[in-house]
Amino acid sequence: MARKSKDANEALVTNREQFTKDIERTIKDPDNRLQGLLDYIDRNEEVEAIPTFSNLDKVLDGGLYEGLYEGLYGIGAISSLGKTTFALQIADYIAQYDKKPVLYFALEMGTYELMTKSISQLTFENAQGEPTLAQWTRSLLKGKWKQRYNKDQYDNVMQSFKEYGDFYSDVIIHDGSEARPTIYDISNTVNSYVARTGNKPVVIIDYLQILKPTNERGTDKANVTTSIKH
């Protein structure tokens, strides 16, 4: 309030009119919210986004932001349109290229099924346009690719396993397909991870509607609302 003066008395003597205005402004807004906003902007000037995919990053103004835009990013679509596959690809990209940990809470698919989804994606990328070399999740799990009569197919799968092995440990899958967690269980797991490692992970919940309800008597809408707010 004293601006560049050493104290209030000097500010009063230097410029009584400005000092009076400052007093009135302080009375109206003791927390000085405008200055607080400017300080907040200054602190976030150097915040860098966690990139995902180029088209998605355009929508998100650069990617996922840590601390700047705190909240929930939701992916919505009709059933069987590929929400899990898309979310898993985001998780893999962040772990593989951004070298950041991801906690993936899976409530519908098991760990091995999700892992083979990721490897299937890599077999497609490594196939270089040759469709017979790429593998579906089911074909990977059945192991038919291990029949050595198709060496190119076998080599492609093994190369994809190797690439997946370079980053998969940073995609930490929590299998809740049988024992579904509540939002509080997930919160405790995330807090424990941060306390143990000192790293703040990206958290993906697949998906909110089938979390174990925090109130067994509450409506579906009420329980989802509670999960989102938490």
PDB file of C-alpha atoms in Angstrom:
ATOM      1  CA  MET A   1       0.000   0.000   0.000  1.00  0.00           C
ATOM      2  CA  ALA A   2       2.950   2.331   0.664  1.00  0.00           C
ATOM      3  CA  ARG A   3       4.123   1.650  -2.915  1.00  0.00           C
ATOM      4  CA  LYS A   4       7.786   2.764  -3.220  1.00  0.00           C
ATOM      5  CA  SER A   5       7.749   4.673   0.082  1.00  0.00           C
ATOM      6  CA  LYS A   6       9.444   3.222   3.131  1.00  0.00           C
ATOM      7  CA  ASP A   7       6.262   3.454   5.211  1.00  0.00           C
ATOM      8  CA  ALA A   8       2.661   4.683   5.194  1.00  0.00           C
ATOM      9  CA  ASN A   9       3.543   8.115   6.576  1.00  0.00           C
ATOM     10  CA  GLU A  10       6.018   8.800   3.792  1.00  0.00           C
ATOM     11  CA  ALA A  11       3.475   7.602   1.216  1.00  0.00           C
ATOM     12  CA  LEU A  12       0.907  10.013   2.688  1.00  0.00           C
ATOM     13  CA  VAL A  13       3.277  12.967   2.542  1.00  0.00           C
ATOM     14  CA  THR A  14       4.523  12.098  -0.960  1.00  0.00           C
ATOM     15  CA  ASN A  15       1.120  11.715  -2.602  1.00  0.00           C
ATOM     16  CA  ARG A  16      -1.921  12.149  -0.369  1.00  0.00           C
ATOM     17  CA  GLU A  17      -4.409  11.540  -3.220  1.00  0.00           C
ATOM     18  CA  GLN A  18      -2.810   8.258  -4.318  1.00  0.00           C
ATOM     19  CA  PHE A  19      -2.437   7.139  -0.714  1.00  0.00           C
ATOM     20  CA  THR A  20      -6.138   7.792  -0.104  1.00  0.00           C
ATOM     21  CA  LYS A  21      -7.065   5.748  -3.177  1.00  0.00           C
ATOM     22  CA  ASP A  22      -4.859   2.898  -2.009  1.00  0.00           C
ATOM     23  CA  ILE A  23      -6.532   2.946   1.403  1.00  0.00           C
ATOM     24  CA  GLU A  24      -9.986   2.838  -0.172  1.00  0.00           C
ATOM     25  CA  ARG A  25      -8.967  -0.009  -2.498  1.00  0.00           C
ATOM     26  CA  THR A  26      -7.552  -2.006   0.400  1.00  0.00           C
ATOM     27  CA  ILE A  27     -10.753  -1.575   2.401  1.00  0.00           C
ATOM     28  CA  LYS A  28     -12.834  -2.796  -0.563  1.00  0.00           C
ATOM     29  CA  ASP A  29     -10.502  -5.673  -1.434  1.00  0.00           C
ATOM     30  CA  PRO A  30      -8.196  -6.535   1.495  1.00  0.00           C
ATOM     31  CA  ASP A  31      -6.917  -9.664  -0.285  1.00  0.00           C
ATOM     32  CA  ASN A  32      -5.897  -7.656  -3.373  1.00  0.00           C
ATOM     33  CA  ARG A  33      -7.278 -10.277  -5.722  1.00  0.00           C
ATOM     34  CA  LEU A  34      -6.154  -8.474  -8.866  1.00  0.00           C
ATOM     35  CA  GLN A  35      -2.532  -8.568  -7.770  1.00  0.00           C
ATOM     36  CA  GLY A  36      -3.050 -12.166  -6.745  1.00  0.00           C
ATOM     37  CA  LEU A  37      -4.197 -12.972 -10.274  1.00  0.00           C
ATOM     38  CA  LEU A  38      -1.148 -11.278 -11.778  1.00  0.00           C
ATOM     39  CA  ASP A  39       1.143 -13.201  -9.419  1.00  0.00           C
ATOM     40  CA  TYR A  40      -0.629 -16.471 -10.370  1.00  0.00           C
ATOM     41  CA  ILE A  41      -0.067 -15.737 -14.062  1.00  0.00           C
ATOM     42  CA  ASP A  42       3.612 -15.021 -13.409  1.00  0.00           C
ATOM     43  CA  ARG A  43       4.041 -18.360 -11.613  1.00  0.00           C
ATOM     44  CA  ASN A  44       2.487 -20.288 -14.480  1.00  0.00           C
ATOM     45  CA  GLU A  45       4.310 -18.650 -17.375  1.00  0.00           C
ATOM     46  CA  GLU A  46       6.896 -21.422 -17.456  1.00  0.00           C
ATOM     47  CA  VAL A  47       4.498 -24.352 -16.941  1.00  0.00           C
ATOM     48  CA  GLU A  48       4.916 -26.839 -19.792  1.00  0.00           C
ATOM     49  CA  ALA A  49       2.171 -29.158 -20.958  1.00  0.00           C
ATOM     50  CA  ILE A  50       2.474 -32.925 -21.096  1.00  0.00           C
ATOM     51  CA  PRO A  51       1.876 -33.668 -24.795  1.00  0.00           C
ATOM     52  CA  THR A  52      -0.417 -36.467 -25.958  1.00  0.00           C
ATOM     53  CA  PHE A  53      -1.522 -36.520 -29.606  1.00  0.00           C
ATOM     54  CA  SER A  54      -1.276 -33.487 -31.871  1.00  0.00           C
ATOM     55  CA  ASN A  55      -5.016 -33.191 -32.579  1.00  0.00           C
ATOM     56  CA  LEU A  56      -5.933 -33.681 -28.919  1.00  0.00           C
ATOM     57  CA  ASP A  57      -3.246 -31.246 -27.788  1.00  0.00           C
ATOM     58  CA  LYS A  58      -4.810 -28.555 -29.991  1.00  0.00           C
ATOM     59  CA  VAL A  59      -8.075 -29.005 -28.114  1.00  0.00           C
ATOM     60  CA  LEU A  60      -6.282 -28.958 -24.757  1.00  0.00           C
ATOM     61  CA  ASP A  61      -4.215 -25.863 -25.639  1.00  0.00           C
ATOM     62  CA  GLY A  62      -0.973 -27.818 -25.686  1.00  0.00           C
ATOM     63  CA  GLY A  63      -1.678 -30.982 -23.710  1.00  0.00           C
ATOM     64  CA  LEU A  64      -2.201 -31.952 -20.097  1.00  0.00           C
ATOM     65  CA  TYR A  65      -1.119 -29.283 -17.616  1.00  0.00           C
ATOM     66  CA  GLU A  66       0.177 -30.051 -14.146  1.00  0.00           C
ATOM     67  CA  GLY A  67      -1.113 -27.553 -11.619  1.00  0.00           C
ATOM     68  CA  LEU A  68      -2.258 -24.895 -14.096  1.00  0.00           C
ATOM     69  CA  TYR A  69      -5.583 -26.387 -15.137  1.00  0.00           C
ATOM     70  CA  GLU A  70      -6.348 -28.739 -12.285  1.00  0.00           C
ATOM     71  CA  GLY A  71      -9.391 -30.910 -12.745  1.00  0.00           C
ATOM     72  CA  LEU A  72     -10.828 -33.829 -14.627  1.00  0.00           C
ATOM     73  CA  TYR A  73     -10.450 -34.582 -18.315  1.00  0.00           C
ATOM     74  CA  GLY A  74     -13.319 -36.748 -19.498  1.00  0.00           C
ATOM     75  CA  ILE A  75     -13.506 -38.933 -22.608  1.00  0.00           C
ATOM     76  CA  GLY A  76     -17.072 -39.758 -23.555  1.00  0.00           C
ATOM     77  CA  ALA A  77     -18.472 -41.921 -26.339  1.00  0.00           C
ATOM     78  CA  ILE A  78     -20.963 -44.705 -26.949  1.00  0.00           C
ATOM     79  CA  SER A  79     -20.096 -48.260 -25.959  1.00  0.00           C
ATOM     80  CA  SER A  80     -17.389 -50.162 -27.880  1.00  0.00           C
ATOM     81  CA  LEU A  81     -16.148 -47.105 -29.762  1.00  0.00           C
ATOM     82  CA  GLY A  82     -12.588 -47.407 -28.423  1.00  0.00           C
ATOM     83  CA  LYS A  83     -12.428 -45.226 -25.295  1.00  0.00           C
ATOM     84  CA  THR A  84     -10.181 -47.685 -23.437  1.00  0.00           C
ATOM     85  CA  THR A  85      -7.880 -48.143 -26.430  1.00  0.00           C
ATOM     86  CA  PHE A  86      -7.587 -44.374 -26.840  1.00  0.00           C
ATOM     87  CA  ALA A  87      -6.919 -43.760 -23.133  1.00  0.00           C
ATOM     88  CA  LEU A  88      -4.322 -46.545 -23.102  1.00  0.00           C
ATOM     89  CA  GLN A  89      -2.576 -45.079 -26.134  1.00  0.00           C
ATOM     90  CA  ILE A  90      -2.368 -41.732 -24.319  1.00  0.00           C
ATOM     91  CA  ALA A  91      -0.875 -43.499 -21.283  1.00  0.00           C
ATOM     92  CA  ASP A  92       1.675 -45.352 -23.422  1.00  0.00           C
ATOM     93  CA  TYR A  93       2.639 -42.179 -25.296  1.00  0.00           C
ATOM     94  CA  ILE A  94       3.227 -40.247 -22.068  1.00  0.00           C
ATOM     95  CA  ALA A  95       5.337 -43.064 -20.613  1.00  0.00           C
ATOM     96  CA  GLN A  96       7.261 -43.760 -23.808  1.00  0.00           C
ATOM     97  CA  TYR A  97       8.007 -40.267 -25.060  1.00  0.00           C
ATOM     98  CA  ASP A  98       7.509 -37.914 -22.102  1.00  0.00           C
ATOM     99  CA  LYS A  99       9.077 -40.335 -19.601  1.00  0.00           C
ATOM    100  CA  LYS A 100       6.385 -39.584 -17.020  1.00  0.00           C
ATOM    101  CA  PRO A 101       4.631 -42.185 -14.848  1.00  0.00           C
ATOM    102  CA  VAL A 102       0.979 -43.038 -15.415  1.00  0.00           C
ATOM    103  CA  LEU A 103      -1.300 -44.762 -12.907  1.00  0.00           C
ATOM    104  CA  TYR A 104      -3.956 -46.592 -14.915  1.00  0.00           C
ATOM    105  CA  PHE A 105      -6.929 -47.808 -12.890  1.00  0.00           C
ATOM    106  CA  ALA A 106      -8.692 -50.435 -14.978  1.00  0.00           C
ATOM    107  CA  LEU A 107     -12.146 -51.450 -13.817  1.00  0.00           C
ATOM    108  CA  GLU A 108     -13.285 -53.377 -16.857  1.00  0.00           C
ATOM    109  CA  MET A 109     -10.275 -55.135 -18.406  1.00  0.00           C
ATOM    110  CA  GLY A 110      -7.525 -57.186 -16.767  1.00  0.00           C
ATOM    111  CA  THR A 111      -3.841 -56.276 -16.728  1.00  0.00           C
ATOM    112  CA  TYR A 112      -2.724 -58.775 -19.379  1.00  0.00           C
ATOM    113  CA  GLU A 113      -5.487 -57.777 -21.769  1.00  0.00           C
ATOM    114  CA  LEU A 114      -4.462 -54.137 -21.497  1.00  0.00           C
ATOM    115  CA  MET A 115      -0.790 -54.981 -21.958  1.00  0.00           C
ATOM    116  CA  THR A 116      -1.533 -56.957 -25.116  1.00  0.00           C
ATOM    117  CA  LYS A 117      -3.595 -54.031 -26.402  1.00  0.00           C
ATOM    118  CA  SER A 118      -0.482 -51.899 -26.163  1.00  0.00           C
ATOM    119  CA  ILE A 119       1.695 -54.530 -27.832  1.00  0.00           C
ATOM    120  CA  SER A 120      -0.914 -54.985 -30.573  1.00  0.00           C
ATOM    121  CA  GLN A 121      -0.652 -51.275 -31.343  1.00  0.00           C
ATOM    122  CA  LEU A 122       3.120 -51.599 -31.630  1.00  0.00           C
ATOM    123  CA  THR A 123       2.848 -54.588 -33.989  1.00  0.00           C
ATOM    124  CA  PHE A 124       0.673 -52.443 -36.235  1.00  0.00           C
ATOM    125  CA  GLU A 125       3.179 -49.576 -36.191  1.00  0.00           C
ATOM    126  CA  ASN A 126       6.094 -51.938 -36.834  1.00  0.00           C
ATOM    127  CA  ALA A 127       4.281 -53.780 -39.629  1.00  0.00           C
ATOM    128  CA  GLN A 128       5.084 -50.873 -41.985  1.00  0.00           C
ATOM    129  CA  GLY A 129       1.948 -51.317 -44.015  1.00  0.00           C
ATOM    130  CA  GLU A 130       2.049 -55.110 -44.186  1.00  0.00           C
ATOM    131  CA  PRO A 131      -1.268 -56.135 -42.554  1.00  0.00           C
ATOM    132  CA  THR A 132      -0.375 -59.798 -42.070  1.00  0.00           C
ATOM    133  CA  LEU A 133       2.367 -58.840 -39.602  1.00  0.00           C
ATOM    134  CA  ALA A 134       0.107 -56.925 -37.190  1.00  0.00           C
ATOM    135  CA  GLN A 135      -1.571 -58.860 -34.376  1.00  0.00           C
ATOM    136  CA  TRP A 136      -4.928 -58.418 -32.654  1.00  0.00           C
ATOM    137  CA  THR A 137      -5.108 -58.625 -28.870  1.00  0.00           C
ATOM    138  CA  ARG A 138      -6.734 -62.069 -29.022  1.00  0.00           C
ATOM    139  CA  SER A 139      -4.170 -63.460 -31.445  1.00  0.00           C
ATOM    140  CA  LEU A 140      -1.385 -62.285 -29.142  1.00  0.00           C
ATOM    141  CA  LEU A 141      -3.011 -63.895 -26.096  1.00  0.00           C
ATOM    142  CA  LYS A 142      -3.592 -67.191 -27.961  1.00  0.00           C
ATOM    143  CA  GLY A 143       0.088 -67.311 -28.926  1.00  0.00           C
ATOM    144  CA  LYS A 144      -0.400 -68.428 -32.514  1.00  0.00           C
ATOM    145  CA  TRP A 145       2.253 -65.929 -33.584  1.00  0.00           C
ATOM    146  CA  LYS A 146       4.800 -68.180 -31.876  1.00  0.00           C
ATOM    147  CA  GLN A 147       4.467 -70.714 -34.697  1.00  0.00           C
ATOM    148  CA  ARG A 148       7.778 -70.094 -36.396  1.00  0.00           C
ATOM    149  CA  TYR A 149       6.576 -70.850 -39.942  1.00  0.00           C
ATOM    150  CA  ASN A 150       6.024 -67.098 -40.364  1.00  0.00           C
ATOM    151  CA  LYS A 151       9.365 -65.660 -39.323  1.00  0.00           C
ATOM    152  CA  ASP A 152       8.510 -62.059 -40.264  1.00  0.00           C
ATOM    153  CA  GLN A 153       5.380 -62.170 -38.114  1.00  0.00           C
ATOM    154  CA  TYR A 154       7.280 -63.680 -35.199  1.00  0.00           C
ATOM    155  CA  ASP A 155      10.104 -61.142 -35.462  1.00  0.00           C
ATOM    156  CA  ASN A 156       7.608 -58.271 -35.565  1.00  0.00           C
ATOM    157  CA  VAL A 157       5.905 -59.433 -32.380  1.00  0.00           C
ATOM    158  CA  MET A 158       9.197 -59.943 -30.564  1.00  0.00           C
ATOM    159  CA  GLN A 159      10.384 -56.476 -31.630  1.00  0.00           C
ATOM    160  CA  SER A 160       7.129 -55.018 -30.341  1.00  0.00           C
ATOM    161  CA  PHE A 161       7.549 -56.841 -27.014  1.00  0.00           C
ATOM    162  CA  LYS A 162      11.059 -55.385 -26.747  1.00  0.00           C
ATOM    163  CA  GLU A 163       9.858 -51.826 -27.410  1.00  0.00           C
ATOM    164  CA  TYR A 164       7.030 -52.219 -24.927  1.00  0.00           C
ATOM    165  CA  GLY A 165       9.525 -53.452 -22.355  1.00  0.00           C
ATOM    166  CA  ASP A 166      11.385 -50.156 -22.561  1.00  0.00           C
ATOM    167  CA  PHE A 167       8.514 -48.105 -21.109  1.00  0.00           C
ATOM    168  CA  TYR A 168       5.755 -50.362 -19.769  1.00  0.00           C
ATOM    169  CA  SER A 169       6.954 -50.146 -16.156  1.00  0.00           C
ATOM    170  CA  ASP A 170       5.932 -46.465 -16.175  1.00  0.00           C
ATOM    171  CA  VAL A 171       2.343 -47.426 -17.025  1.00  0.00           C
ATOM    172  CA  ILE A 172       1.327 -48.841 -13.656  1.00  0.00           C
ATOM    173  CA  ILE A 173      -1.894 -50.769 -14.162  1.00  0.00           C
ATOM    174  CA  HIS A 174      -4.139 -51.318 -11.151  1.00  0.00           C
ATOM    175  CA  ASP A 175      -6.494 -54.151 -11.984  1.00  0.00           C
ATOM    176  CA  GLY A 176      -9.858 -53.428 -10.420  1.00  0.00           C
ATOM    177  CA  SER A 177     -11.902 -55.587 -12.762  1.00  0.00           C
ATOM    178  CA  GLU A 178     -12.853 -57.913  -9.906  1.00  0.00           C
ATOM    179  CA  ALA A 179     -12.343 -55.965  -6.675  1.00  0.00           C
ATOM    180  CA  ARG A 180     -13.548 -52.542  -7.760  1.00  0.00           C
ATOM    181  CA  PRO A 181     -12.061 -49.620  -5.806  1.00  0.00           C
ATOM    182  CA  THR A 182     -13.870 -46.546  -4.571  1.00  0.00           C
ATOM    183  CA  ILE A 183     -12.637 -43.088  -5.458  1.00  0.00           C
ATOM    184  CA  TYR A 184     -11.159 -42.914  -1.955  1.00  0.00           C
ATOM    185  CA  ASP A 185      -9.151 -46.109  -2.584  1.00  0.00           C
ATOM    186  CA  ILE A 186      -7.757 -44.553  -5.752  1.00  0.00           C
ATOM    187  CA  SER A 187      -6.958 -41.298  -3.969  1.00  0.00           C
ATOM    188  CA  ASN A 188      -5.070 -43.168  -1.251  1.00  0.00           C
ATOM    189  CA  THR A 189      -3.133 -45.166  -3.843  1.00  0.00           C
ATOM    190  CA  VAL A 190      -2.108 -42.012  -5.719  1.00  0.00           C
ATOM    191  CA  ASN A 191      -1.091 -40.207  -2.516  1.00  0.00           C
ATOM    192  CA  SER A 192       0.936 -43.223  -1.430  1.00  0.00           C
ATOM    193  CA  TYR A 193       2.713 -43.339  -4.793  1.00  0.00           C
ATOM    194  CA  VAL A 194       3.594 -39.628  -4.626  1.00  0.00           C
ATOM    195  CA  ALA A 195       4.857 -39.957  -1.051  1.00  0.00           C
ATOM    196  CA  ARG A 196       6.948 -43.003  -1.955  1.00  0.00           C
ATOM    197  CA  THR A 197       8.463 -41.793  -5.230  1.00  0.00           C
ATOM    198  CA  GLY A 198       8.230 -37.998  -5.114  1.00  0.00           C
ATOM    199  CA  ASN A 199       6.705 -38.080  -8.622  1.00  0.00           C
ATOM    200  CA  LYS A 200       3.297 -36.735  -9.595  1.00  0.00           C
ATOM    201  CA  PRO A 201       1.764 -39.193 -12.060  1.00  0.00           C
ATOM    202  CA  VAL A 202      -0.887 -38.795 -14.703  1.00  0.00           C
ATOM    203  CA  VAL A 203      -3.934 -40.702 -13.406  1.00  0.00           C
ATOM    204  CA  ILE A 204      -6.375 -42.479 -15.710  1.00  0.00           C
ATOM    205  CA  ILE A 205      -9.582 -44.078 -14.409  1.00  0.00           C
ATOM    206  CA  ASP A 206     -11.300 -46.452 -16.817  1.00  0.00           C
ATOM    207  CA  TYR A 207     -14.016 -45.705 -16.064  1.00  0.00           C
ATOM    208  CA  LEU A 208     -15.816 -43.455 -13.549  1.00  0.00           C
ATOM    209  CA  GLN A 209     -19.313 -44.910 -13.848  1.00  0.00           C
ATOM    210  CA  ILE A 210     -18.297 -48.352 -12.611  1.00  0.00           C
ATOM    211  CA  LEU A 211     -16.252 -47.288  -9.606  1.00  0.00           C
ATOM    212  CA  LYS A 212     -17.427 -48.935  -6.410  1.00  0.00           C
ATOM    213  CA  PRO A 213     -19.999 -46.503  -4.975  1.00  0.00           C
ATOM    214  CA  THR A 214     -19.055 -44.581  -1.861  1.00  0.00           C
ATOM    215  CA  ASN A 215     -22.671 -44.756  -0.746  1.00  0.00           C
ATOM    216  CA  GLU A 216     -24.462 -48.031  -1.500  1.00  0.00           C
ATOM    217  CA  ARG A 217     -27.818 -46.295  -1.076  1.00  0.00           C
ATOM    218  CA  GLY A 218     -26.973 -43.360  -3.320  1.00  0.00           C
ATOM    219  CA  THR A 219     -28.137 -43.016  -6.905  1.00  0.00           C
ATOM    220  CA  ASP A 220     -25.732 -43.643  -9.792  1.00  0.00           C
ATOM    221  CA  LYS A 221     -25.687 -39.914 -10.530  1.00  0.00           C
ATOM    222  CA  ALA A 222     -24.955 -39.025  -6.909  1.00  0.00           C
ATOM    223  CA  ASN A 223     -22.079 -41.510  -6.678  1.00  0.00           C
ATOM    224  CA  VAL A 224     -20.519 -40.373  -9.964  1.00  0.00           C
ATOM    225  CA  THR A 225     -20.814 -36.760  -8.798  1.00  0.00           C
ATOM    226  CA  THR A 226     -19.028 -37.655  -5.561  1.00  0.00           C
ATOM    227  CA  SER A 227     -16.244 -39.367  -7.489  1.00  0.00           C
ATOM    228  CA  ILE A 228     -15.782 -36.389  -9.796  1.00  0.00           C
ATOM    229  CA  LYS A 229     -15.700 -33.888  -6.936  1.00  0.00           C
ATOM    230  CA  HIS A 230     -13.151 -35.940  -5.022  1.00  0.00           C
TER     231      HIS A 230
END
